[in-house]
mmCIF file of C-alpha atoms in Angstrom:
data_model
loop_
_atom_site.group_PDB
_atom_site.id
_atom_site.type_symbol
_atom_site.label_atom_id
_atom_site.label_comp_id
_atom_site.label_asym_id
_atom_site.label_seq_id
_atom_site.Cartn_x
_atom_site.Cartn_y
_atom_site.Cartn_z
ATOM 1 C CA UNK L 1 -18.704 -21.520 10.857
ATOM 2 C CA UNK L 2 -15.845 -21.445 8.171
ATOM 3 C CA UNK L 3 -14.528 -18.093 7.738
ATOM 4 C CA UNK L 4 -15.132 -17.689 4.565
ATOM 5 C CA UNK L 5 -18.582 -18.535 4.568
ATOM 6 C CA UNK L 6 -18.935 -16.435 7.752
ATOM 7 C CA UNK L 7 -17.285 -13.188 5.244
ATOM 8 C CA UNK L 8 -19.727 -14.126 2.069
ATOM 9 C CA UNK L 9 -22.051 -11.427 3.770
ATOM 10 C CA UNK L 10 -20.028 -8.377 3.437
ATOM 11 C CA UNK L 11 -18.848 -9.465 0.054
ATOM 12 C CA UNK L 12 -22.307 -7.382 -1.002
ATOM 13 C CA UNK L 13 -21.675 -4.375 -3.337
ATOM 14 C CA UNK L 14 -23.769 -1.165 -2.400
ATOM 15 C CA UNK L 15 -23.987 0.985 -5.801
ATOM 16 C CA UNK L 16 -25.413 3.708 -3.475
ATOM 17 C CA UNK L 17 -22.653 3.596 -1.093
ATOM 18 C CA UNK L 18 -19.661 3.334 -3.787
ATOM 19 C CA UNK L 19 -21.088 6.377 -5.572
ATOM 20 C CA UNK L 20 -21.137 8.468 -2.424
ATOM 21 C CA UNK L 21 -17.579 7.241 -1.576
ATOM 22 C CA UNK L 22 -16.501 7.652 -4.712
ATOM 23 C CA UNK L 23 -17.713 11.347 -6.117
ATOM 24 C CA UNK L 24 -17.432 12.741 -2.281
ATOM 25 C CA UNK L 25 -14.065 12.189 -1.877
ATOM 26 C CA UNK L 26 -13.479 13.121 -5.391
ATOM 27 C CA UNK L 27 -15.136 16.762 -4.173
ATOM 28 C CA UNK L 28 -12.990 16.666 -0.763
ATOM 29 C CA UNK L 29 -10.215 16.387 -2.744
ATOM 30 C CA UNK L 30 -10.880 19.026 -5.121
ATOM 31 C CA UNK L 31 -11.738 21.256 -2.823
ATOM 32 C CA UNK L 32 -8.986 20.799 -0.429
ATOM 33 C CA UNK L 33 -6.370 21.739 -3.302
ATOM 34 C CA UNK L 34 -7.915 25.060 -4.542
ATOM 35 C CA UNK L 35 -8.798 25.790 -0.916
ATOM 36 C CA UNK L 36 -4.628 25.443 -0.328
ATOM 37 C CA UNK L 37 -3.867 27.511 -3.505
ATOM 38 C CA UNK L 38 -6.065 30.177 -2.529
ATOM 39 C CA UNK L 39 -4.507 30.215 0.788
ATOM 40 C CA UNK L 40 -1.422 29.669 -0.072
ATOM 41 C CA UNK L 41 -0.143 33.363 1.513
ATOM 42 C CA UNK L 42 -1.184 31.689 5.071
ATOM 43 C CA UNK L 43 0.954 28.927 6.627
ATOM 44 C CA UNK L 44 -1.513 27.718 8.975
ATOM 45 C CA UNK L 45 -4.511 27.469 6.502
ATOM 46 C CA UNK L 46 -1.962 25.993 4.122
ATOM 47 C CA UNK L 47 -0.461 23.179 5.674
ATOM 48 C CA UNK L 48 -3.561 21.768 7.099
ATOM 49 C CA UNK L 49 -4.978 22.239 3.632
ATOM 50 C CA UNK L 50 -2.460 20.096 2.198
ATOM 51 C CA UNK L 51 -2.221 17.613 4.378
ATOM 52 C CA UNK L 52 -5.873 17.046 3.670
ATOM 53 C CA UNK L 53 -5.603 16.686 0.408
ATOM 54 C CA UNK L 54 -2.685 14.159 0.234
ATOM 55 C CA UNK L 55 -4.920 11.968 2.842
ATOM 56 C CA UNK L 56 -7.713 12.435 0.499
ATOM 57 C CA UNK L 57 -5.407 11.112 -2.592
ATOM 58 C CA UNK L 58 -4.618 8.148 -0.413
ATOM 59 C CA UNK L 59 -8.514 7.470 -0.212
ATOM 60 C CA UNK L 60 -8.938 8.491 -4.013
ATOM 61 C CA UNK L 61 -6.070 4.994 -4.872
ATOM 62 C CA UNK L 62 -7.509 2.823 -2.463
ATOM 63 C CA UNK L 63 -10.671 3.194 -4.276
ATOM 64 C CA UNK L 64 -9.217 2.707 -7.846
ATOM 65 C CA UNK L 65 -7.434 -0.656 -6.011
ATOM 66 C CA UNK L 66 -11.080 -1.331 -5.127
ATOM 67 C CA UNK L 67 -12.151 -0.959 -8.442
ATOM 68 C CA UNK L 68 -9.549 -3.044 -9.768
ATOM 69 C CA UNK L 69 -10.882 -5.859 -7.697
ATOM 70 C CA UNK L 70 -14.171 -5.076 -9.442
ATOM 71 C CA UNK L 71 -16.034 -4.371 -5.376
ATOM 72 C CA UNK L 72 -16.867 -0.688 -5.583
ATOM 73 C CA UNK L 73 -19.870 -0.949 -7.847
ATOM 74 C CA UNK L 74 -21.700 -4.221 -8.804
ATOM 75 C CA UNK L 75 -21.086 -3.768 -12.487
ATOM 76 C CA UNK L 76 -17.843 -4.873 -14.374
ATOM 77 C CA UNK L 77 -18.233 -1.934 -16.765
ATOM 78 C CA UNK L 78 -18.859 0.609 -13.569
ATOM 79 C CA UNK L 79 -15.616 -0.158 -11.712
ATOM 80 C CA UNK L 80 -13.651 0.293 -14.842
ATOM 81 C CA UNK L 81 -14.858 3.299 -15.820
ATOM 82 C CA UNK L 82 -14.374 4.494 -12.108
ATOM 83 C CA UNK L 83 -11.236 3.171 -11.801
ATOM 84 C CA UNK L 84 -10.086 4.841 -15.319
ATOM 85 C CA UNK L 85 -11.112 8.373 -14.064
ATOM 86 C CA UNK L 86 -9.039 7.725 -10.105
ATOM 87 C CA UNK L 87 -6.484 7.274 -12.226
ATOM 88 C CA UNK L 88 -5.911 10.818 -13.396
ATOM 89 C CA UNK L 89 -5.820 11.666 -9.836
ATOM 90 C CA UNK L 90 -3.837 8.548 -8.376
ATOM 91 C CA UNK L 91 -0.978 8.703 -11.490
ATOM 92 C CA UNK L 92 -1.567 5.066 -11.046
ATOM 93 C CA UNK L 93 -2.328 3.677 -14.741
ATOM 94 C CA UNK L 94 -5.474 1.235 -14.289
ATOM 95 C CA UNK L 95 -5.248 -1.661 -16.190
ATOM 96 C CA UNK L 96 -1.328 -1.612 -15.009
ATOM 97 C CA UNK L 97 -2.220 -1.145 -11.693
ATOM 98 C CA UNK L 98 -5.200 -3.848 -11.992
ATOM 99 C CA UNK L 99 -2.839 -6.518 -13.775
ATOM 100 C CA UNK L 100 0.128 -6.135 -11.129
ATOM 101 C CA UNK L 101 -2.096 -5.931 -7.757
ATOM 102 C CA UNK L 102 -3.874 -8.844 -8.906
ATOM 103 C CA UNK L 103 -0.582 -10.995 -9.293
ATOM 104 C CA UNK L 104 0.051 -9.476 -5.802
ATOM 105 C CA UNK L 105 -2.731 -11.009 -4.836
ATOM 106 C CA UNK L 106 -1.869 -14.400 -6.266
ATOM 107 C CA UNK L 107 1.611 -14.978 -4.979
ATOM 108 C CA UNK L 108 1.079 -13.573 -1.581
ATOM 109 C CA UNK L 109 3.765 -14.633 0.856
ATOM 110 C CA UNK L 110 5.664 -16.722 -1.602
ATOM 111 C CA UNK L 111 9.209 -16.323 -1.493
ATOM 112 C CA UNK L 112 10.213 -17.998 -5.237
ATOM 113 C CA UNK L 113 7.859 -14.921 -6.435
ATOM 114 C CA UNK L 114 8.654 -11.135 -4.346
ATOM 115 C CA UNK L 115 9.005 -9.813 -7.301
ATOM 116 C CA UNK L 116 4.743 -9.402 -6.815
ATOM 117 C CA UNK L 117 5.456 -7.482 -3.675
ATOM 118 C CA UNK L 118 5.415 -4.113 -3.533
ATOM 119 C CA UNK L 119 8.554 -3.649 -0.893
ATOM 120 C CA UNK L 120 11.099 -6.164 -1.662
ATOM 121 C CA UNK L 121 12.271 -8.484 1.423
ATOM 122 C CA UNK L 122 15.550 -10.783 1.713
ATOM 123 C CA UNK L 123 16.243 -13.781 3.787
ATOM 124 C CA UNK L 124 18.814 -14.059 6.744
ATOM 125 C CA UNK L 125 20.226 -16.538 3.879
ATOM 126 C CA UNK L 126 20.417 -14.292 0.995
ATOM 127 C CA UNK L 127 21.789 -11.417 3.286
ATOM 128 C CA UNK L 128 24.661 -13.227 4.606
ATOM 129 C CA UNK L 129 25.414 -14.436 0.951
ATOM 130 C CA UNK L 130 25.729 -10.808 -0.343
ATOM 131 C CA UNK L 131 28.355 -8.888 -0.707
ATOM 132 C CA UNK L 132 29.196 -5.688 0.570
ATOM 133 C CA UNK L 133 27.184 -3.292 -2.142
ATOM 134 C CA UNK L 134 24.321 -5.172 -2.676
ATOM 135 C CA UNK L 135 23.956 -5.222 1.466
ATOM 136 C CA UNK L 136 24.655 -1.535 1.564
ATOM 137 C CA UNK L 137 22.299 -1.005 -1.400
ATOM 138 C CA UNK L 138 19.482 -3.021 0.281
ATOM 139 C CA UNK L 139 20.312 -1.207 3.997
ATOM 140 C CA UNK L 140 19.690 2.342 1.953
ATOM 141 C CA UNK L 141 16.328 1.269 0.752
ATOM 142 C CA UNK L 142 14.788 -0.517 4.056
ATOM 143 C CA UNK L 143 15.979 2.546 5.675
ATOM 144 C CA UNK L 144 11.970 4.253 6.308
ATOM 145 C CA UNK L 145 13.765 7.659 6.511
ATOM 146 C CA UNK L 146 14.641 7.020 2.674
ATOM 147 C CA UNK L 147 12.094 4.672 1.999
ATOM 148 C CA UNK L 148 9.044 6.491 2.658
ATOM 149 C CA UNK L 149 10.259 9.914 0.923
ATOM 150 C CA UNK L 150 12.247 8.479 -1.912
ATOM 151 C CA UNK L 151 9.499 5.417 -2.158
ATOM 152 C CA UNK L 152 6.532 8.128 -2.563
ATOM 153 C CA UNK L 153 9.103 9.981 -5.420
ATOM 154 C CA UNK L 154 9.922 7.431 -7.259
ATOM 155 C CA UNK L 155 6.458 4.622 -7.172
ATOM 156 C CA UNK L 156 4.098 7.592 -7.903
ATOM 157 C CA UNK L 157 5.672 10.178 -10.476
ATOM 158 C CA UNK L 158 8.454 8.121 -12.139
ATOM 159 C CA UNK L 159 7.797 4.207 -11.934
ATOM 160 C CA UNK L 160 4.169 4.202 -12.842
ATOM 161 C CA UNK L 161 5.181 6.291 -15.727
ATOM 162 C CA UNK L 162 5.696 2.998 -17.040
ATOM 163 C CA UNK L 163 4.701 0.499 -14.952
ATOM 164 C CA UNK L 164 6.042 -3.486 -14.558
ATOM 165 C CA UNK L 165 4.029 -5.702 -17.330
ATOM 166 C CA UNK L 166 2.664 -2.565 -18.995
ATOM 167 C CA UNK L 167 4.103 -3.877 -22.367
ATOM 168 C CA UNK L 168 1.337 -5.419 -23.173
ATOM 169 C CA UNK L 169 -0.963 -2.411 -22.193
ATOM 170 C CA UNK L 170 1.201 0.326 -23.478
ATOM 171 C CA UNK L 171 -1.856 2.500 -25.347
ATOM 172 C CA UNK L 172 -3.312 2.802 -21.789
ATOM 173 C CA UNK L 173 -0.413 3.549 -20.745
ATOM 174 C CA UNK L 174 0.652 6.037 -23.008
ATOM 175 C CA UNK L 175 -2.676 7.603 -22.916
ATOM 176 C CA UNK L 176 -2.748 7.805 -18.918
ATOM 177 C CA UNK L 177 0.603 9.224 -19.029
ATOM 178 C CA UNK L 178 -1.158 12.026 -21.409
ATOM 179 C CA UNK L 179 -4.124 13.074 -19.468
ATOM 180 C CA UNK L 180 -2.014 13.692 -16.291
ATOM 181 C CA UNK L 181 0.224 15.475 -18.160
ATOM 182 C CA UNK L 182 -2.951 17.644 -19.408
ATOM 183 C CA UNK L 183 -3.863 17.765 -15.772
ATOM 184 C CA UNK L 184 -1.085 19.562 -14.590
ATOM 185 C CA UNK L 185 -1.261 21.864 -17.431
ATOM 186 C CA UNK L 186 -4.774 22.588 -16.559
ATOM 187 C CA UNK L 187 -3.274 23.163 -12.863
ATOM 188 C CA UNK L 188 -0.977 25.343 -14.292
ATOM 189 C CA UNK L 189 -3.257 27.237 -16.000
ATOM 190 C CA UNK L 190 -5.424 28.212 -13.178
ATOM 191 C CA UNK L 191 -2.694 28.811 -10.678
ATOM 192 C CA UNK L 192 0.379 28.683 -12.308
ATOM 193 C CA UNK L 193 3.690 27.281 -10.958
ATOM 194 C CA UNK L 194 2.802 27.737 -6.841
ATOM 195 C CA UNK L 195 -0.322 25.868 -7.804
ATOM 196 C CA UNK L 196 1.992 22.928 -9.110
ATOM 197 C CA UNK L 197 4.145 22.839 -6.504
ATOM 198 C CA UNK L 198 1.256 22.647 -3.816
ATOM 199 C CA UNK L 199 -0.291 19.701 -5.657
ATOM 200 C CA UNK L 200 3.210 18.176 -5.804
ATOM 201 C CA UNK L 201 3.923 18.654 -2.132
ATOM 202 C CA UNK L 202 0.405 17.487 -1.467
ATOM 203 C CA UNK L 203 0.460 14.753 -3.847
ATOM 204 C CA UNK L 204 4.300 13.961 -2.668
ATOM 205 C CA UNK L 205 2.718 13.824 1.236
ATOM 206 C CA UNK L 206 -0.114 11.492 -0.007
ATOM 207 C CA UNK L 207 2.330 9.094 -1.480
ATOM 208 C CA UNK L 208 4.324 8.693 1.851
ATOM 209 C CA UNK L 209 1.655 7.771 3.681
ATOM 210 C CA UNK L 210 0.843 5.533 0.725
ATOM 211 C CA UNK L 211 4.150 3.606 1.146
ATOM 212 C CA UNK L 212 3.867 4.040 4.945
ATOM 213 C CA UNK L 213 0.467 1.589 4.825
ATOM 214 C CA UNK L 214 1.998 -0.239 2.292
ATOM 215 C CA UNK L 215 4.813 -1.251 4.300
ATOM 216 C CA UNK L 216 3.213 -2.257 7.276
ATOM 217 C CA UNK L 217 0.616 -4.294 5.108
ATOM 218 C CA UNK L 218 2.882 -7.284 4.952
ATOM 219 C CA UNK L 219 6.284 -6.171 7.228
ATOM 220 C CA UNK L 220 5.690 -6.973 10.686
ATOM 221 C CA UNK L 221 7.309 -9.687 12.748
ATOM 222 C CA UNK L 222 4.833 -12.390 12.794
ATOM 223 C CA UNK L 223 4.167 -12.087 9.223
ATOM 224 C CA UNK L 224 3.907 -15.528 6.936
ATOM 225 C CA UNK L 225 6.345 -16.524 3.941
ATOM 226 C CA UNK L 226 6.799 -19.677 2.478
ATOM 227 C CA UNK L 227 7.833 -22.088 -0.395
ATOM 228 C CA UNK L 228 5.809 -24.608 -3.024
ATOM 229 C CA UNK L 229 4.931 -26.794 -2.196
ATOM 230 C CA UNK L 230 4.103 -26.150 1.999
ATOM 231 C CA UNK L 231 2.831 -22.451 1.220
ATOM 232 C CA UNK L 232 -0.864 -22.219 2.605
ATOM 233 C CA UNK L 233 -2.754 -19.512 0.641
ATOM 234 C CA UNK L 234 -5.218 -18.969 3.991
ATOM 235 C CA UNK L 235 -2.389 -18.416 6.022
ATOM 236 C CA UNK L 236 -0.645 -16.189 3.733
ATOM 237 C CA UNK L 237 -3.333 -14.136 3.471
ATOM 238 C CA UNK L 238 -4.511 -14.068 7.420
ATOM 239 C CA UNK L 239 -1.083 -14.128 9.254
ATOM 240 C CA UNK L 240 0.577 -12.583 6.171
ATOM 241 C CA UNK L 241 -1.354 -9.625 5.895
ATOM 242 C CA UNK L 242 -1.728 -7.496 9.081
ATOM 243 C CA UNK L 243 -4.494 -5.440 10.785
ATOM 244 C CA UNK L 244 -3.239 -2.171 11.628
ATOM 245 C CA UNK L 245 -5.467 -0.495 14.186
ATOM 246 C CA UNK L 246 -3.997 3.177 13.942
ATOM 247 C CA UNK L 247 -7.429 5.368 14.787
ATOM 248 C CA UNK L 248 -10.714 6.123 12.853
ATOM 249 C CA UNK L 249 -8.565 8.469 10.953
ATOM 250 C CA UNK L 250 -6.718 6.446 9.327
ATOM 251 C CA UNK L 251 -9.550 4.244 8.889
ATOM 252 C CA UNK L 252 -11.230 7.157 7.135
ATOM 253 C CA UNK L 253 -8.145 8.204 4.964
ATOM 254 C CA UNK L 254 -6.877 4.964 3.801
ATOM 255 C CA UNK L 255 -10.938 3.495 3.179
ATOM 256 C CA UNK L 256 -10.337 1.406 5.854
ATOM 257 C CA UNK L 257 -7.429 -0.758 3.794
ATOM 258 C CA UNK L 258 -5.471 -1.181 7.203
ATOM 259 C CA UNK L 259 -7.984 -4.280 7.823
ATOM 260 C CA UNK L 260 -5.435 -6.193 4.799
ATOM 261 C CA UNK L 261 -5.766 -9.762 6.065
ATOM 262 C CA UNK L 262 -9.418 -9.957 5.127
ATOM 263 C CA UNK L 263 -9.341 -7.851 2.428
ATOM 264 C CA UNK L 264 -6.762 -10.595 1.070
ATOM 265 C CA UNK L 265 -8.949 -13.469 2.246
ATOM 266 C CA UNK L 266 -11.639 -12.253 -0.114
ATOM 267 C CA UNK L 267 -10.589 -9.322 -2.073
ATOM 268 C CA UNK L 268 -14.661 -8.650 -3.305
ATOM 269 C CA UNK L 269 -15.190 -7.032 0.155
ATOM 270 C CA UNK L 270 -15.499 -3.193 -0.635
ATOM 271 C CA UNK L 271 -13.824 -0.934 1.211
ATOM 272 C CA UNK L 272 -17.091 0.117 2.908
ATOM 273 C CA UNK L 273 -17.390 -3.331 5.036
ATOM 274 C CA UNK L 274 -14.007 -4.278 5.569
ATOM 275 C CA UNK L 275 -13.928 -2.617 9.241
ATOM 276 C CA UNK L 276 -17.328 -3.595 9.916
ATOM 277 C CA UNK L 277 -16.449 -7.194 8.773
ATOM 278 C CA UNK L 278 -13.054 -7.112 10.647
ATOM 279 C CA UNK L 279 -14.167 -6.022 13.933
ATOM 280 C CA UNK L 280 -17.391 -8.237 13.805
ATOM 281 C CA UNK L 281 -15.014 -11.406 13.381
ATOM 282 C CA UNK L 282 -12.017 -10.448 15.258
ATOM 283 C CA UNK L 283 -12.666 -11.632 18.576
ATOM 284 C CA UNK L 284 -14.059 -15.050 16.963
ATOM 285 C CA UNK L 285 -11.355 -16.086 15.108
ATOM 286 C CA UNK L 286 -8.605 -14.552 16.568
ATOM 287 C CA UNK L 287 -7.124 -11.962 14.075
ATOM 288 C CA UNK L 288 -4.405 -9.952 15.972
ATOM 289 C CA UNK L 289 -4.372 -6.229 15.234
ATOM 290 C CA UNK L 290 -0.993 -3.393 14.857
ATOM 291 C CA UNK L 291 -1.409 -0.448 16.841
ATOM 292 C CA UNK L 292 0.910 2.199 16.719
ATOM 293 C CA UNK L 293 4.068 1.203 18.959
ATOM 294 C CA UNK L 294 4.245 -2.411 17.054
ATOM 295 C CA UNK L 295 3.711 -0.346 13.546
ATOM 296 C CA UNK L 296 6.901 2.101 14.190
ATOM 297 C CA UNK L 297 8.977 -1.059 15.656
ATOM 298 C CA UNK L 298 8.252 -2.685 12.237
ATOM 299 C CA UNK L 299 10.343 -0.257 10.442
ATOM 300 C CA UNK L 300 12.971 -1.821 12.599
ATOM 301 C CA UNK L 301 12.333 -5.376 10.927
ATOM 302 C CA UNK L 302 14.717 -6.038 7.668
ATOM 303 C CA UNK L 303 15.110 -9.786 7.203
ATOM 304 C CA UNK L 304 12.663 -13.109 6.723
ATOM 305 C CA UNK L 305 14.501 -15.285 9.229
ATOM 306 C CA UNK L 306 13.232 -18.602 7.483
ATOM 307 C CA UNK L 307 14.324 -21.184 10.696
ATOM 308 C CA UNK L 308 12.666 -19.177 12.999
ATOM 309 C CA UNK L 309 9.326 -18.329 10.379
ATOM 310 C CA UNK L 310 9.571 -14.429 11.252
ATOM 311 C CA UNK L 311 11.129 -10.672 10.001
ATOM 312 C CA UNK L 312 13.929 -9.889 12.121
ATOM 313 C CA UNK L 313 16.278 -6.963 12.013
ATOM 314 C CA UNK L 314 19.661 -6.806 10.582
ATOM 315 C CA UNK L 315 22.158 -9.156 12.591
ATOM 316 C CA UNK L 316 24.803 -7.953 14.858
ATOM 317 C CA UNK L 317 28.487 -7.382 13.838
ATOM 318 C CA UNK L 318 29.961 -10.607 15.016
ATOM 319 C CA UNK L 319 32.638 -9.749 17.522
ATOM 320 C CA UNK L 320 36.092 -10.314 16.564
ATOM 321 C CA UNK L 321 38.444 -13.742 18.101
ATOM 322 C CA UNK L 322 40.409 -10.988 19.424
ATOM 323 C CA UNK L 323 37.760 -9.066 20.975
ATOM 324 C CA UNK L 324 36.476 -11.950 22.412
ATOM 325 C CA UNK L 325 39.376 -13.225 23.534
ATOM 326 C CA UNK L 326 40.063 -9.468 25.505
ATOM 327 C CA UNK L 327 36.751 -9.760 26.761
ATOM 328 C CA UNK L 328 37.604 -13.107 28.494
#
């Protein structure tokens, strides 16, 4: 059977199921941040406590992403209004977030458009091309030990302050922008400035692992890029997207968005079948899977090598006619 006739059955929305998702992790990750304020005098409640509730904020934007796809709830009108209300939480404006994802979506693995990508990839081509500060500028920011941290900064507290393509959305934007603001103040309010730094730290924790998963959604080495005409959407979104197998855990904390290469196949699977789906046809149509060593080598990966169809790392210093000629 064609795969995507053999995924049509997990395409199914479950109102039930979305509303439990969505209003329990909603209360986990309420809870989890006044739990850490009120602890916030003991390091080893704390830190736990925090941790929790940044993992929790990952789940919180992978279901706004679902509801942007319109696959948490049946209706239209009830994934909006979901995905309006993750937003406070996520600092992710939704129709911005929607509008740019989607694109995502539709120029997956196409190298004339990585400006759709969320981490930005050059060729072996364009690298040897550069010059010396745009190489040292792209190094800096495919470094993960800057990446991740500065990444988390920067995508969730400044950029989506005003996202790309939110021009033509700015009233939602503007408003969004508003209602966090009011959200901190509330958090301010109860708890004062500790209370908004432990959100921050929590929130800042969240959004590395955020950028983490994101990363490894579409960096690995046997990943799939392409031109127009030869660029095959199936493959782009099988081969292009990976499967990272990193634990139930992570399952549980990113709603089970590791499984990207079927979610990208058909992107009306909610988050609630994806690893059901993905382990049920894994074995029958040979979809590889990222565990942990392979994930952390990725990191390692920096360049589309376009002759040889995979990410590579930066090349060697070439060794000098002198140096060679010493060595012979």
């Amino acid at each position: 059977m064609e795969i995507r006739e053999r995924l049509k059955e997990y395409t199914v929305q479950d109102d039930r199921i979305g509303a439990v998702s969505f209003f329990a992790t909603f209360a986990f990750y309420f809870a989890t941040l006044a739990l850490a304020i009120t602890h916030q005098d003991t390091w080893y409640l704390l830190l736990p406590l925090m941790a929790l509730n940044g993992l929790s904020a990952v789940r919180l934007y992978v279901l706004q992403h679902d509801t942007g796809h319109a696959s948490l709830f049946k209706s239209r009108k009830h994934n909006d209004w979901a995905g309006e209300a993750l937003s406070v939480v996520t600092f992710a404006p939704y129709a911005a977030m929607r509008h740019n994802h989607n694109m995502h979506h539709s120029h997956l693995g196409n190298l004339d458009h990585r400006d759709t990508g969320e981490i930005h990839t050059m060729t072996v081509r364009e690298w040897e091309a550069a010059g010396f500060w745009e190489r040292l500028q792209y190094r800096l920011y495919r470094n993960p030990f800057i990446l991740i941290p500065l990444g988390s900064l920067f995508t969730y507290f400044i950029r989506y302050r005003w996202p790309k393509n939110a021009h033509t959305m700015w009233r939602s934007v503007v408003l969004h922008n508003l209602v966090v603001l009011a959200y901190m103040g509330a958090i301010y309010a109860l708890a004062g400035w500790n209370g908004v730094l432990i959100w921050f730290l929590s929130s800042l924790f969240g959004g590395m692992v955020g950028v983490f998963m994101v990363y490894l959604q579409h960096n690995f080495e046997d990943t799939y890029w392409d031109r127009r005409p030869d660029l095959d959407p199936r493959l782009a979104a099988l081969q292009g997207s990976s499967a990272l197998d990193l634990g139930w855990w992570m399952d549980l904390a990113s709603a089970n968005i590791a499984y990207h290469d079927i979610h990208h196949f058909n992107a009306r699977i909610p988050h609630y079948n994806l690893r059901r789906c993905h382990q049920m046809i894994r074995d029958e149509f040979d979809l590889p899977t990222i565990k942990w060593p392979e994930a952390i080598r990725s990191f390692s990966l920096k360049l589309w090598d376009e002759e040889a169809e995979r990410l590579v790392p930066f090349p060697k210093k070439r060794q000098t006619q002198s140096s060679m000629t010493a060595a012979e």
